[in-house]
């Protein structure tokens, strides 16, 4: 009897040991599934689901995806991140659907020593970037390209209207930096809140300044407001945007008002119009096929591909860590090793670009991650 008890106890201990060495990997994703940023947050969540479906295991470990809704509120994003770390014990944080919310998550990542992959462009102080990277393109990389297009189109003066938050600041600052050497003068700096229903007052000031063109610094469906208001006021100059606008809901809301406008974006949005040898084309095709199977509809936005790319960066780092080191998911040692692995990412190909990360730089893409597109009949067309 005692021998049987010892054998049973040994077997139970062995099973526990096996379970301990085969711990699942946990991803904590906080995005806006409701509120004004949901036109970005829903695609982010769908793209991550497609990524996990394409690669449900990494180095023999199953991947658990935990998704929380921040309701387009940066404060809730911070609370979500804290819950994901403290209660769910996630190995990595990802999000969110706007710059303020993404910064809130990154702060929790730094405090808890949990690696974080941002889905939005952000700007952090050098002391705040030890645990954070982002798969989004840096605003300056994209705005430089759109200012080059303005210059080619003969623009000498440009009005600006953007969100009254960190994203609006990032776009404006990048515009000012790129415009001066291009010989273009920025003549207005109008702002509005993401939840606003009208920008008539701001657009009246822009029209009164009589710029050759207008640059917009919005995102998602709220980003359509300046386009609609400029059309209502009969503005005849060019309108330029940035990569925060590239989704189907923006096109639906802006309608004809966006026709002819230029926007920089990742190559994923016009992959079928790119040469066969373009570095991201094969990955984009795989992403689109999986997205169609998992979500039941085609991917028509840029945002689902950002979360897909975030997963690829995570999977690459986790694979290297689990293969080379004896550290288990769910532990501080694994999170530290995963952070180090992410910061040593080399030439990981995604749908938006090719990623290389190093300590001290939260951005990982280069010119391979940008193209210029033009709105034509409610569709994004590659601009020659």
mmCIF file of N, CA, C and O in Angstrom, residues 29-130:
data_model
loop_
_atom_site.group_PDB
_atom_site.id
_atom_site.type_symbol
_atom_site.label_atom_id
_atom_site.label_comp_id
_atom_site.label_asym_id
_atom_site.label_seq_id
_atom_site.Cartn_x
_atom_site.Cartn_y
_atom_site.Cartn_z
ATOM 1 N N UNK A 29 -3.623 42.008 -24.403
ATOM 2 C CA UNK A 29 -3.901 43.038 -25.407
ATOM 3 C C UNK A 29 -5.018 43.945 -24.917
ATOM 4 O O UNK A 29 -6.129 43.486 -24.627
ATOM 5 N N UNK A 30 -4.743 45.235 -24.813
ATOM 6 C CA UNK A 30 -5.763 46.224 -24.462
ATOM 7 C C UNK A 30 -5.957 47.155 -25.646
ATOM 8 O O UNK A 30 -5.023 47.836 -26.066
ATOM 9 N N UNK A 31 -7.179 47.179 -26.201
ATOM 10 C CA UNK A 31 -7.503 48.025 -27.345
ATOM 11 C C UNK A 31 -8.908 48.592 -27.174
ATOM 12 O O UNK A 31 -9.648 48.202 -26.274
ATOM 13 N N UNK A 32 -9.278 49.494 -28.067
ATOM 14 C CA UNK A 32 -10.587 50.145 -27.987
ATOM 15 C C UNK A 32 -11.611 49.367 -28.818
ATOM 16 O O UNK A 32 -11.690 49.536 -30.028
ATOM 17 N N UNK A 33 -12.386 48.536 -28.145
ATOM 18 C CA UNK A 33 -13.455 47.808 -28.819
ATOM 19 C C UNK A 33 -14.754 48.602 -28.814
ATOM 20 O O UNK A 33 -15.728 48.209 -29.453
ATOM 21 N N UNK A 34 -14.757 49.722 -28.107
ATOM 22 C CA UNK A 34 -15.906 50.625 -28.076
ATOM 23 C C UNK A 34 -15.387 52.056 -27.969
ATOM 24 O O UNK A 34 -14.217 52.290 -27.679
ATOM 25 N N UNK A 35 -16.283 53.025 -28.229
ATOM 26 C CA UNK A 35 -15.880 54.426 -28.173
ATOM 27 C C UNK A 35 -15.339 54.922 -29.505
ATOM 28 O O UNK A 35 -15.298 54.175 -30.492
ATOM 29 N N UNK A 36 -14.897 56.192 -29.565
ATOM 30 C CA UNK A 36 -14.490 56.800 -30.835
ATOM 31 C C UNK A 36 -13.282 56.143 -31.496
ATOM 32 O O UNK A 36 -13.092 56.284 -32.703
ATOM 33 N N UNK A 37 -12.471 55.416 -30.729
ATOM 34 C CA UNK A 37 -11.297 54.755 -31.312
ATOM 35 C C UNK A 37 -11.563 53.315 -31.722
ATOM 36 O O UNK A 37 -10.633 52.596 -32.109
ATOM 37 N N UNK A 38 -12.817 52.872 -31.673
ATOM 38 C CA UNK A 38 -13.114 51.472 -31.979
ATOM 39 C C UNK A 38 -12.866 51.115 -33.438
ATOM 40 O O UNK A 38 -12.631 49.947 -33.766
ATOM 41 N N UNK A 39 -12.893 52.117 -34.337
ATOM 42 C CA UNK A 39 -12.606 51.814 -35.737
ATOM 43 C C UNK A 39 -11.154 51.391 -35.928
ATOM 44 O O UNK A 39 -10.793 50.826 -36.962
ATOM 45 N N UNK A 40 -10.321 51.674 -34.931
ATOM 46 C CA UNK A 40 -8.948 51.191 -34.927
ATOM 47 C C UNK A 40 -8.814 49.945 -34.053
ATOM 48 O O UNK A 40 -8.127 48.986 -34.416
ATOM 49 N N UNK A 41 -9.476 49.959 -32.900
ATOM 50 C CA UNK A 41 -9.322 48.887 -31.931
ATOM 51 C C UNK A 41 -9.847 47.546 -32.396
ATOM 52 O O UNK A 41 -9.224 46.503 -32.142
ATOM 53 N N UNK A 42 -10.987 47.538 -33.073
ATOM 54 C CA UNK A 42 -11.548 46.267 -33.560
ATOM 55 C C UNK A 42 -10.606 45.610 -34.569
ATOM 56 O O UNK A 42 -10.323 44.412 -34.466
ATOM 57 N N UNK A 43 -10.084 46.350 -35.566
ATOM 58 C CA UNK A 43 -9.094 45.726 -36.451
ATOM 59 C C UNK A 43 -7.836 45.243 -35.715
ATOM 60 O O UNK A 43 -7.291 44.192 -36.053
ATOM 61 N N UNK A 44 -7.375 46.003 -34.720
ATOM 62 C CA UNK A 44 -6.222 45.544 -33.942
ATOM 63 C C UNK A 44 -6.509 44.169 -33.332
ATOM 64 O O UNK A 44 -5.683 43.252 -33.396
ATOM 65 N N UNK A 45 -7.676 44.028 -32.701
ATOM 66 C CA UNK A 45 -8.028 42.753 -32.071
ATOM 67 C C UNK A 45 -8.151 41.642 -33.105
ATOM 68 O O UNK A 45 -7.679 40.514 -32.886
ATOM 69 N N UNK A 46 -8.759 41.945 -34.240
ATOM 70 C CA UNK A 46 -8.927 40.926 -35.284
ATOM 71 C C UNK A 46 -7.588 40.487 -35.860
ATOM 72 O O UNK A 46 -7.376 39.305 -36.144
ATOM 73 N N UNK A 47 -6.690 41.436 -36.058
ATOM 74 C CA UNK A 47 -5.373 41.086 -36.582
ATOM 75 C C UNK A 47 -4.601 40.182 -35.643
ATOM 76 O O UNK A 47 -3.907 39.254 -36.072
ATOM 77 N N UNK A 48 -4.740 40.426 -34.333
ATOM 78 C CA UNK A 48 -4.058 39.583 -33.356
ATOM 79 C C UNK A 48 -4.663 38.182 -33.339
ATOM 80 O O UNK A 48 -3.935 37.179 -33.231
ATOM 81 N N UNK A 49 -5.972 38.085 -33.463
ATOM 82 C CA UNK A 49 -6.612 36.768 -33.517
ATOM 83 C C UNK A 49 -6.121 35.982 -34.730
ATOM 84 O O UNK A 49 -5.879 34.770 -34.643
ATOM 85 N N UNK A 50 -5.974 36.663 -35.860
ATOM 86 C CA UNK A 50 -5.475 35.997 -37.065
ATOM 87 C C UNK A 50 -4.035 35.521 -36.861
ATOM 88 O O UNK A 50 -3.666 34.411 -37.288
ATOM 89 N N UNK A 51 -3.228 36.339 -36.204
ATOM 90 C CA UNK A 51 -1.829 35.975 -35.971
ATOM 91 C C UNK A 51 -1.717 34.737 -35.088
ATOM 92 O O UNK A 51 -0.928 33.822 -35.368
ATOM 93 N N UNK A 52 -2.501 34.697 -34.006
ATOM 94 C CA UNK A 52 -2.460 33.543 -33.100
ATOM 95 C C UNK A 52 -2.965 32.300 -33.824
ATOM 96 O O UNK A 52 -2.437 31.190 -33.639
ATOM 97 N N UNK A 53 -3.987 32.456 -34.673
ATOM 98 C CA UNK A 53 -4.502 31.319 -35.430
ATOM 99 C C UNK A 53 -3.455 30.783 -36.398
ATOM 100 O O UNK A 53 -3.359 29.572 -36.625
ATOM 101 N N UNK A 54 -2.653 31.666 -36.968
ATOM 102 C CA UNK A 54 -1.610 31.237 -37.904
ATOM 103 C C UNK A 54 -0.488 30.492 -37.178
ATOM 104 O O UNK A 54 0.069 29.524 -37.703
ATOM 105 N N UNK A 55 -0.166 30.942 -35.947
ATOM 106 C CA UNK A 55 0.899 30.299 -35.172
ATOM 107 C C UNK A 55 0.447 30.151 -33.726
ATOM 108 O O UNK A 55 0.819 30.934 -32.856
ATOM 109 N N UNK A 56 -0.361 29.130 -33.445
ATOM 110 C CA UNK A 56 -0.929 28.983 -32.093
ATOM 111 C C UNK A 56 0.052 28.469 -31.054
ATOM 112 O O UNK A 56 -0.233 28.518 -29.858
ATOM 113 N N UNK A 57 1.213 27.976 -31.487
ATOM 114 C CA UNK A 57 2.231 27.493 -30.561
ATOM 115 C C UNK A 57 3.587 28.079 -30.930
ATOM 116 O O UNK A 57 3.879 28.297 -32.112
ATOM 117 N N UNK A 58 4.398 28.316 -29.919
ATOM 118 C CA UNK A 58 5.761 28.818 -30.104
ATOM 119 C C UNK A 58 6.686 27.930 -29.287
ATOM 120 O O UNK A 58 6.511 27.814 -28.069
ATOM 121 N N UNK A 59 7.609 27.274 -29.946
ATOM 122 C CA UNK A 59 8.550 26.365 -29.282
ATOM 123 C C UNK A 59 7.810 25.336 -28.425
ATOM 124 O O UNK A 59 8.230 25.007 -27.314
ATOM 125 N N UNK A 60 6.691 24.847 -28.936
ATOM 126 C CA UNK A 60 5.919 23.832 -28.232
ATOM 127 C C UNK A 60 5.010 24.356 -27.141
ATOM 128 O O UNK A 60 4.319 23.569 -26.476
ATOM 129 N N UNK A 61 4.944 25.669 -26.947
ATOM 130 C CA UNK A 61 4.083 26.263 -25.913
ATOM 131 C C UNK A 61 2.858 26.888 -26.570
ATOM 132 O O UNK A 61 2.983 27.645 -27.540
ATOM 133 N N UNK A 62 1.699 26.581 -26.036
ATOM 134 C CA UNK A 62 0.475 27.207 -26.524
ATOM 135 C C UNK A 62 0.458 28.690 -26.170
ATOM 136 O O UNK A 62 1.019 29.105 -25.167
ATOM 137 N N UNK A 63 -0.206 29.466 -26.998
ATOM 138 C CA UNK A 63 -0.312 30.903 -26.780
ATOM 139 C C UNK A 63 -1.731 31.249 -26.354
ATOM 140 O O UNK A 63 -2.698 30.888 -27.032
ATOM 141 N N UNK A 64 -1.852 31.904 -25.214
ATOM 142 C CA UNK A 64 -3.144 32.410 -24.747
ATOM 143 C C UNK A 64 -3.221 33.901 -25.032
ATOM 144 O O UNK A 64 -2.322 34.656 -24.675
ATOM 145 N N UNK A 65 -4.308 34.319 -25.667
ATOM 146 C CA UNK A 65 -4.542 35.733 -25.953
ATOM 147 C C UNK A 65 -5.663 36.246 -25.067
ATOM 148 O O UNK A 65 -6.777 35.720 -25.098
ATOM 149 N N UNK A 66 -5.377 37.276 -24.284
ATOM 150 C CA UNK A 66 -6.375 37.894 -23.406
ATOM 151 C C UNK A 66 -6.595 39.314 -23.901
ATOM 152 O O UNK A 66 -5.669 40.121 -23.921
ATOM 153 N N UNK A 67 -7.829 39.621 -24.306
ATOM 154 C CA UNK A 67 -8.154 40.923 -24.898
ATOM 155 C C UNK A 67 -9.087 41.687 -23.962
ATOM 156 O O UNK A 67 -10.131 41.161 -23.544
ATOM 157 N N UNK A 68 -8.734 42.940 -23.651
ATOM 158 C CA UNK A 68 -9.576 43.803 -22.826
ATOM 159 C C UNK A 68 -9.918 45.074 -23.599
ATOM 160 O O UNK A 68 -9.102 45.593 -24.367
ATOM 161 N N UNK A 69 -11.117 45.586 -23.382
ATOM 162 C CA UNK A 69 -11.603 46.813 -24.015
ATOM 163 C C UNK A 69 -11.276 48.013 -23.129
ATOM 164 O O UNK A 69 -11.651 48.033 -21.954
ATOM 165 N N UNK A 70 -10.602 49.017 -23.690
ATOM 166 C CA UNK A 70 -10.330 50.217 -22.896
ATOM 167 C C UNK A 70 -11.362 51.318 -23.121
ATOM 168 O O UNK A 70 -11.250 52.411 -22.557
ATOM 169 N N UNK A 71 -12.373 51.044 -23.979
ATOM 170 C CA UNK A 71 -13.465 51.993 -24.233
ATOM 171 C C UNK A 71 -12.959 53.369 -24.691
ATOM 172 O O UNK A 71 -13.580 54.387 -24.432
ATOM 173 N N UNK A 72 -11.817 53.387 -25.377
ATOM 174 C CA UNK A 72 -11.212 54.625 -25.905
ATOM 175 C C UNK A 72 -10.786 55.596 -24.805
ATOM 176 O O UNK A 72 -10.718 56.801 -25.022
ATOM 177 N N UNK A 73 -10.478 55.060 -23.624
ATOM 178 C CA UNK A 73 -10.102 55.880 -22.471
ATOM 179 C C UNK A 73 -8.689 55.508 -22.013
ATOM 180 O O UNK A 73 -8.465 54.371 -21.577
ATOM 181 N N UNK A 74 -7.718 56.422 -22.103
ATOM 182 C CA UNK A 74 -6.352 56.102 -21.683
ATOM 183 C C UNK A 74 -6.230 55.652 -20.231
ATOM 184 O O UNK A 74 -5.400 54.799 -19.918
ATOM 185 N N UNK A 75 -7.077 56.208 -19.354
ATOM 186 C CA UNK A 75 -7.045 55.779 -17.947
ATOM 187 C C UNK A 75 -7.421 54.317 -17.822
ATOM 188 O O UNK A 75 -6.805 53.553 -17.067
ATOM 189 N N UNK A 76 -8.437 53.913 -18.581
ATOM 190 C CA UNK A 76 -8.843 52.506 -18.570
ATOM 191 C C UNK A 76 -7.753 51.620 -19.157
ATOM 192 O O UNK A 76 -7.548 50.487 -18.709
ATOM 193 N N UNK A 77 -7.022 52.136 -20.150
ATOM 194 C CA UNK A 77 -5.905 51.372 -20.715
ATOM 195 C C UNK A 77 -4.881 51.041 -19.643
ATOM 196 O O UNK A 77 -4.382 49.918 -19.571
ATOM 197 N N UNK A 78 -4.565 52.026 -18.821
ATOM 198 C CA UNK A 78 -3.620 51.792 -17.738
ATOM 199 C C UNK A 78 -4.133 50.758 -16.748
ATOM 200 O O UNK A 78 -3.385 49.882 -16.302
ATOM 201 N N UNK A 79 -5.447 50.859 -16.409
ATOM 202 C CA UNK A 79 -6.031 49.871 -15.488
ATOM 203 C C UNK A 79 -6.030 48.481 -16.106
ATOM 204 O O UNK A 79 -5.768 47.480 -15.426
ATOM 205 N N UNK A 80 -6.337 48.412 -17.402
ATOM 206 C CA UNK A 80 -6.320 47.118 -18.084
ATOM 207 C C UNK A 80 -4.934 46.497 -18.029
ATOM 208 O O UNK A 80 -4.775 45.292 -17.771
ATOM 209 N N UNK A 81 -3.922 47.319 -18.293
ATOM 210 C CA UNK A 81 -2.554 46.816 -18.277
ATOM 211 C C UNK A 81 -2.185 46.284 -16.897
ATOM 212 O O UNK A 81 -1.551 45.229 -16.766
ATOM 213 N N UNK A 82 -2.596 47.025 -15.867
ATOM 214 C CA UNK A 82 -2.311 46.583 -14.504
ATOM 215 C C UNK A 82 -3.006 45.253 -14.205
ATOM 216 O O UNK A 82 -2.424 44.347 -13.584
ATOM 217 N N UNK A 83 -4.242 45.109 -14.658
ATOM 218 C CA UNK A 83 -4.970 43.850 -14.445
ATOM 219 C C UNK A 83 -4.298 42.707 -15.191
ATOM 220 O O UNK A 83 -4.163 41.590 -14.658
ATOM 221 N N UNK A 84 -3.882 42.955 -16.403
ATOM 222 C CA UNK A 84 -3.231 41.913 -17.199
ATOM 223 C C UNK A 84 -1.937 41.444 -16.545
ATOM 224 O O UNK A 84 -1.613 40.254 -16.560
ATOM 225 N N UNK A 85 -1.206 42.372 -15.947
ATOM 226 C CA UNK A 85 0.056 42.021 -15.291
ATOM 227 C C UNK A 85 -0.185 41.348 -13.945
ATOM 228 O O UNK A 85 0.375 40.281 -13.649
ATOM 229 N N UNK A 86 -1.027 41.961 -13.111
ATOM 230 C CA UNK A 86 -1.191 41.491 -11.728
ATOM 231 C C UNK A 86 -2.071 40.248 -11.619
ATOM 232 O O UNK A 86 -1.771 39.341 -10.831
ATOM 233 N N UNK A 87 -3.155 40.208 -12.400
ATOM 234 C CA UNK A 87 -4.106 39.104 -12.264
ATOM 235 C C UNK A 87 -3.896 37.999 -13.297
ATOM 236 O O UNK A 87 -3.982 36.817 -12.970
ATOM 237 N N UNK A 88 -3.638 38.376 -14.516
ATOM 238 C CA UNK A 88 -3.493 37.374 -15.578
ATOM 239 C C UNK A 88 -2.061 36.874 -15.723
ATOM 240 O O UNK A 88 -1.826 35.867 -16.387
ATOM 241 N N UNK A 89 -1.102 37.599 -15.141
ATOM 242 C CA UNK A 89 0.310 37.211 -15.184
ATOM 243 C C UNK A 89 0.811 37.051 -16.626
ATOM 244 O O UNK A 89 1.478 36.072 -16.974
ATOM 245 N N UNK A 90 0.487 38.027 -17.471
ATOM 246 C CA UNK A 90 0.880 37.928 -18.876
ATOM 247 C C UNK A 90 2.390 38.075 -19.023
ATOM 248 O O UNK A 90 3.064 38.691 -18.187
ATOM 249 N N UNK A 91 2.900 37.520 -20.114
ATOM 250 C CA UNK A 91 4.325 37.618 -20.409
ATOM 251 C C UNK A 91 4.655 38.873 -21.196
ATOM 252 O O UNK A 91 5.803 39.321 -21.196
ATOM 253 N N UNK A 92 3.646 39.422 -21.876
ATOM 254 C CA UNK A 92 3.871 40.605 -22.689
ATOM 255 C C UNK A 92 2.588 41.413 -22.785
ATOM 256 O O UNK A 92 1.485 40.852 -22.770
ATOM 257 N N UNK A 93 2.717 42.736 -22.857
ATOM 258 C CA UNK A 93 1.596 43.646 -23.053
ATOM 259 C C UNK A 93 1.617 44.170 -24.482
ATOM 260 O O UNK A 93 2.692 44.388 -25.054
ATOM 261 N N UNK A 94 0.425 44.393 -25.050
ATOM 262 C CA UNK A 94 0.312 45.013 -26.366
ATOM 263 C C UNK A 94 -0.878 45.959 -26.386
ATOM 264 O O UNK A 94 -1.857 45.758 -25.681
ATOM 265 N N UNK A 95 -0.807 46.997 -27.197
ATOM 266 C CA UNK A 95 -1.878 47.962 -27.362
ATOM 267 C C UNK A 95 -1.270 49.309 -27.764
ATOM 268 O O UNK A 95 -0.057 49.409 -27.913
ATOM 269 N N UNK A 96 -2.067 50.361 -27.920
ATOM 270 C CA UNK A 96 -3.511 50.351 -27.929
ATOM 271 C C UNK A 96 -3.959 51.129 -29.158
ATOM 272 O O UNK A 96 -3.195 51.281 -30.100
ATOM 273 N N UNK A 97 -5.162 51.708 -29.105
ATOM 274 C CA UNK A 97 -5.779 52.337 -30.274
ATOM 275 C C UNK A 97 -5.543 53.835 -30.365
ATOM 276 O O UNK A 97 -6.204 54.512 -31.136
ATOM 277 N N UNK A 98 -4.624 54.361 -29.601
ATOM 278 C CA UNK A 98 -4.289 55.776 -29.636
ATOM 279 C C UNK A 98 -3.005 56.014 -28.875
ATOM 280 O O UNK A 98 -2.588 55.178 -28.059
ATOM 281 N N UNK A 99 -2.375 57.146 -29.119
ATOM 282 C CA UNK A 99 -1.088 57.433 -28.490
ATOM 283 C C UNK A 99 -1.205 57.540 -26.969
ATOM 284 O O UNK A 99 -0.410 56.924 -26.245
ATOM 285 N N UNK A 100 -2.154 58.318 -26.407
ATOM 286 C CA UNK A 100 -2.220 58.414 -24.942
ATOM 287 C C UNK A 100 -2.418 57.059 -24.269
ATOM 288 O O UNK A 100 -1.792 56.779 -23.239
ATOM 289 N N UNK A 101 -3.271 56.223 -24.853
ATOM 290 C CA UNK A 101 -3.521 54.906 -24.271
ATOM 291 C C UNK A 101 -2.287 54.018 -24.360
ATOM 292 O O UNK A 101 -1.976 53.254 -23.428
ATOM 293 N N UNK A 102 -1.571 54.105 -25.469
ATOM 294 C CA UNK A 102 -0.363 53.300 -25.638
ATOM 295 C C UNK A 102 0.702 53.712 -24.626
ATOM 296 O O UNK A 102 1.395 52.857 -24.051
ATOM 297 N N UNK A 103 0.824 55.007 -24.391
ATOM 298 C CA UNK A 103 1.779 55.494 -23.393
ATOM 299 C C UNK A 103 1.403 54.989 -22.002
ATOM 300 O O UNK A 103 2.274 54.587 -21.214
ATOM 301 N N UNK A 104 0.105 54.976 -21.687
ATOM 302 C CA UNK A 104 -0.348 54.494 -20.377
ATOM 303 C C UNK A 104 0.034 53.028 -20.168
ATOM 304 O O UNK A 104 0.471 52.634 -19.077
ATOM 305 N N UNK A 105 -0.092 52.214 -21.208
ATOM 306 C CA UNK A 105 0.270 50.803 -21.096
ATOM 307 C C UNK A 105 1.777 50.653 -20.938
ATOM 308 O O UNK A 105 2.260 49.842 -20.141
ATOM 309 N N UNK A 106 2.528 51.456 -21.682
ATOM 310 C CA UNK A 106 3.988 51.345 -21.616
ATOM 311 C C UNK A 106 4.504 51.690 -20.223
ATOM 312 O O UNK A 106 5.492 51.111 -19.756
ATOM 313 N N UNK A 107 3.827 52.612 -19.547
ATOM 314 C CA UNK A 107 4.241 52.981 -18.195
ATOM 315 C C UNK A 107 4.062 51.805 -17.229
ATOM 316 O O UNK A 107 4.919 51.558 -16.374
ATOM 317 N N UNK A 108 2.958 51.082 -17.402
ATOM 318 C CA UNK A 108 2.737 49.888 -16.570
ATOM 319 C C UNK A 108 3.785 48.830 -16.897
ATOM 320 O O UNK A 108 4.298 48.143 -16.011
ATOM 321 N N UNK A 109 4.105 48.694 -18.178
ATOM 322 C CA UNK A 109 5.128 47.739 -18.566
ATOM 323 C C UNK A 109 6.467 48.040 -17.911
ATOM 324 O O UNK A 109 7.145 47.137 -17.404
ATOM 325 N N UNK A 110 6.844 49.304 -17.914
ATOM 326 C CA UNK A 110 8.113 49.701 -17.296
ATOM 327 C C UNK A 110 8.101 49.437 -15.795
ATOM 328 O O UNK A 110 9.049 48.882 -15.240
ATOM 329 N N UNK A 111 7.011 49.834 -15.120
ATOM 330 C CA UNK A 111 6.936 49.680 -13.665
ATOM 331 C C UNK A 111 6.940 48.208 -13.248
ATOM 332 O O UNK A 111 7.537 47.842 -12.239
ATOM 333 N N UNK A 112 6.267 47.367 -14.037
ATOM 334 C CA UNK A 112 6.140 45.951 -13.689
ATOM 335 C C UNK A 112 7.221 45.087 -14.323
ATOM 336 O O UNK A 112 7.257 43.880 -14.112
ATOM 337 N N UNK A 113 8.081 45.702 -15.149
ATOM 338 C CA UNK A 113 9.121 44.980 -15.876
ATOM 339 C C UNK A 113 8.511 43.881 -16.750
ATOM 340 O O UNK A 113 8.934 42.723 -16.720
ATOM 341 N N UNK A 114 7.512 44.321 -17.520
ATOM 342 C CA UNK A 114 6.866 43.450 -18.489
ATOM 343 C C UNK A 114 7.076 44.049 -19.870
ATOM 344 O O UNK A 114 6.735 45.213 -20.091
ATOM 345 N N UNK A 115 7.634 43.309 -20.822
ATOM 346 C CA UNK A 115 7.851 43.887 -22.151
ATOM 347 C C UNK A 115 6.537 44.303 -22.795
ATOM 348 O O UNK A 115 5.497 43.687 -22.580
ATOM 349 N N UNK A 116 6.586 45.372 -23.572
ATOM 350 C CA UNK A 116 5.384 45.917 -24.194
ATOM 351 C C UNK A 116 5.677 46.234 -25.651
ATOM 352 O O UNK A 116 6.692 46.851 -25.970
ATOM 353 N N UNK A 117 4.795 45.778 -26.541
ATOM 354 C CA UNK A 117 4.883 46.126 -27.958
ATOM 355 C C UNK A 117 3.713 47.039 -28.279
ATOM 356 O O UNK A 117 2.549 46.628 -28.206
ATOM 357 N N UNK A 118 4.011 48.286 -28.606
ATOM 358 C CA UNK A 118 2.972 49.244 -28.947
ATOM 359 C C UNK A 118 2.477 49.038 -30.367
ATOM 360 O O UNK A 118 3.229 48.606 -31.252
ATOM 361 N N UNK A 119 1.219 49.381 -30.585
ATOM 362 C CA UNK A 119 0.611 49.295 -31.913
ATOM 363 C C UNK A 119 0.451 50.667 -32.537
ATOM 364 O O UNK A 119 0.126 50.776 -33.721
ATOM 365 N N UNK A 120 0.661 51.713 -31.755
ATOM 366 C CA UNK A 120 0.558 53.094 -32.222
ATOM 367 C C UNK A 120 1.917 53.767 -32.133
ATOM 368 O O UNK A 120 2.745 53.388 -31.307
ATOM 369 N N UNK A 121 2.166 54.786 -32.948
ATOM 370 C CA UNK A 121 3.411 55.544 -32.819
ATOM 371 C C UNK A 121 3.401 56.323 -31.510
ATOM 372 O O UNK A 121 2.387 56.930 -31.158
ATOM 373 N N UNK A 122 4.483 56.291 -30.780
ATOM 374 C CA UNK A 122 4.558 57.030 -29.524
ATOM 375 C C UNK A 122 5.932 57.686 -29.406
ATOM 376 O O UNK A 122 6.874 57.321 -30.109
ATOM 377 N N UNK A 123 6.012 58.639 -28.520
ATOM 378 C CA UNK A 123 7.280 59.283 -28.212
ATOM 379 C C UNK A 123 7.457 59.257 -26.705
ATOM 380 O O UNK A 123 6.598 59.731 -25.956
ATOM 381 N N UNK A 124 8.562 58.678 -26.237
ATOM 382 C CA UNK A 124 8.831 58.544 -24.818
ATOM 383 C C UNK A 124 10.195 59.138 -24.495
ATOM 384 O O UNK A 124 11.088 59.167 -25.348
ATOM 385 N N UNK A 125 10.353 59.576 -23.256
ATOM 386 C CA UNK A 125 11.653 60.059 -22.797
ATOM 387 C C UNK A 125 12.643 58.896 -22.780
ATOM 388 O O UNK A 125 12.250 57.737 -22.613
ATOM 389 N N UNK A 126 13.933 59.175 -22.944
ATOM 390 C CA UNK A 126 14.937 58.104 -22.944
ATOM 391 C C UNK A 126 14.880 57.207 -21.716
ATOM 392 O O UNK A 126 15.192 56.009 -21.796
ATOM 393 N N UNK A 127 14.456 57.760 -20.586
ATOM 394 C CA UNK A 127 14.385 56.961 -19.357
ATOM 395 C C UNK A 127 13.150 56.066 -19.304
ATOM 396 O O UNK A 127 13.007 55.269 -18.389
ATOM 397 N N UNK A 128 12.249 56.194 -20.295
ATOM 398 C CA UNK A 128 10.979 55.463 -20.268
ATOM 399 C C UNK A 128 10.903 54.342 -21.290
ATOM 400 O O UNK A 128 9.850 53.721 -21.453
ATOM 401 N N UNK A 129 11.995 54.058 -22.009
ATOM 402 C CA UNK A 129 11.890 53.146 -23.152
ATOM 403 C C UNK A 129 12.576 51.803 -22.942
ATOM 404 O O UNK A 129 12.747 51.032 -23.890
ATOM 405 N N UNK A 130 12.923 51.475 -21.717
ATOM 406 C CA UNK A 130 13.644 50.228 -21.464
ATOM 407 C C UNK A 130 12.821 48.973 -21.741
ATOM 408 O O UNK A 130 13.385 47.908 -21.982
#
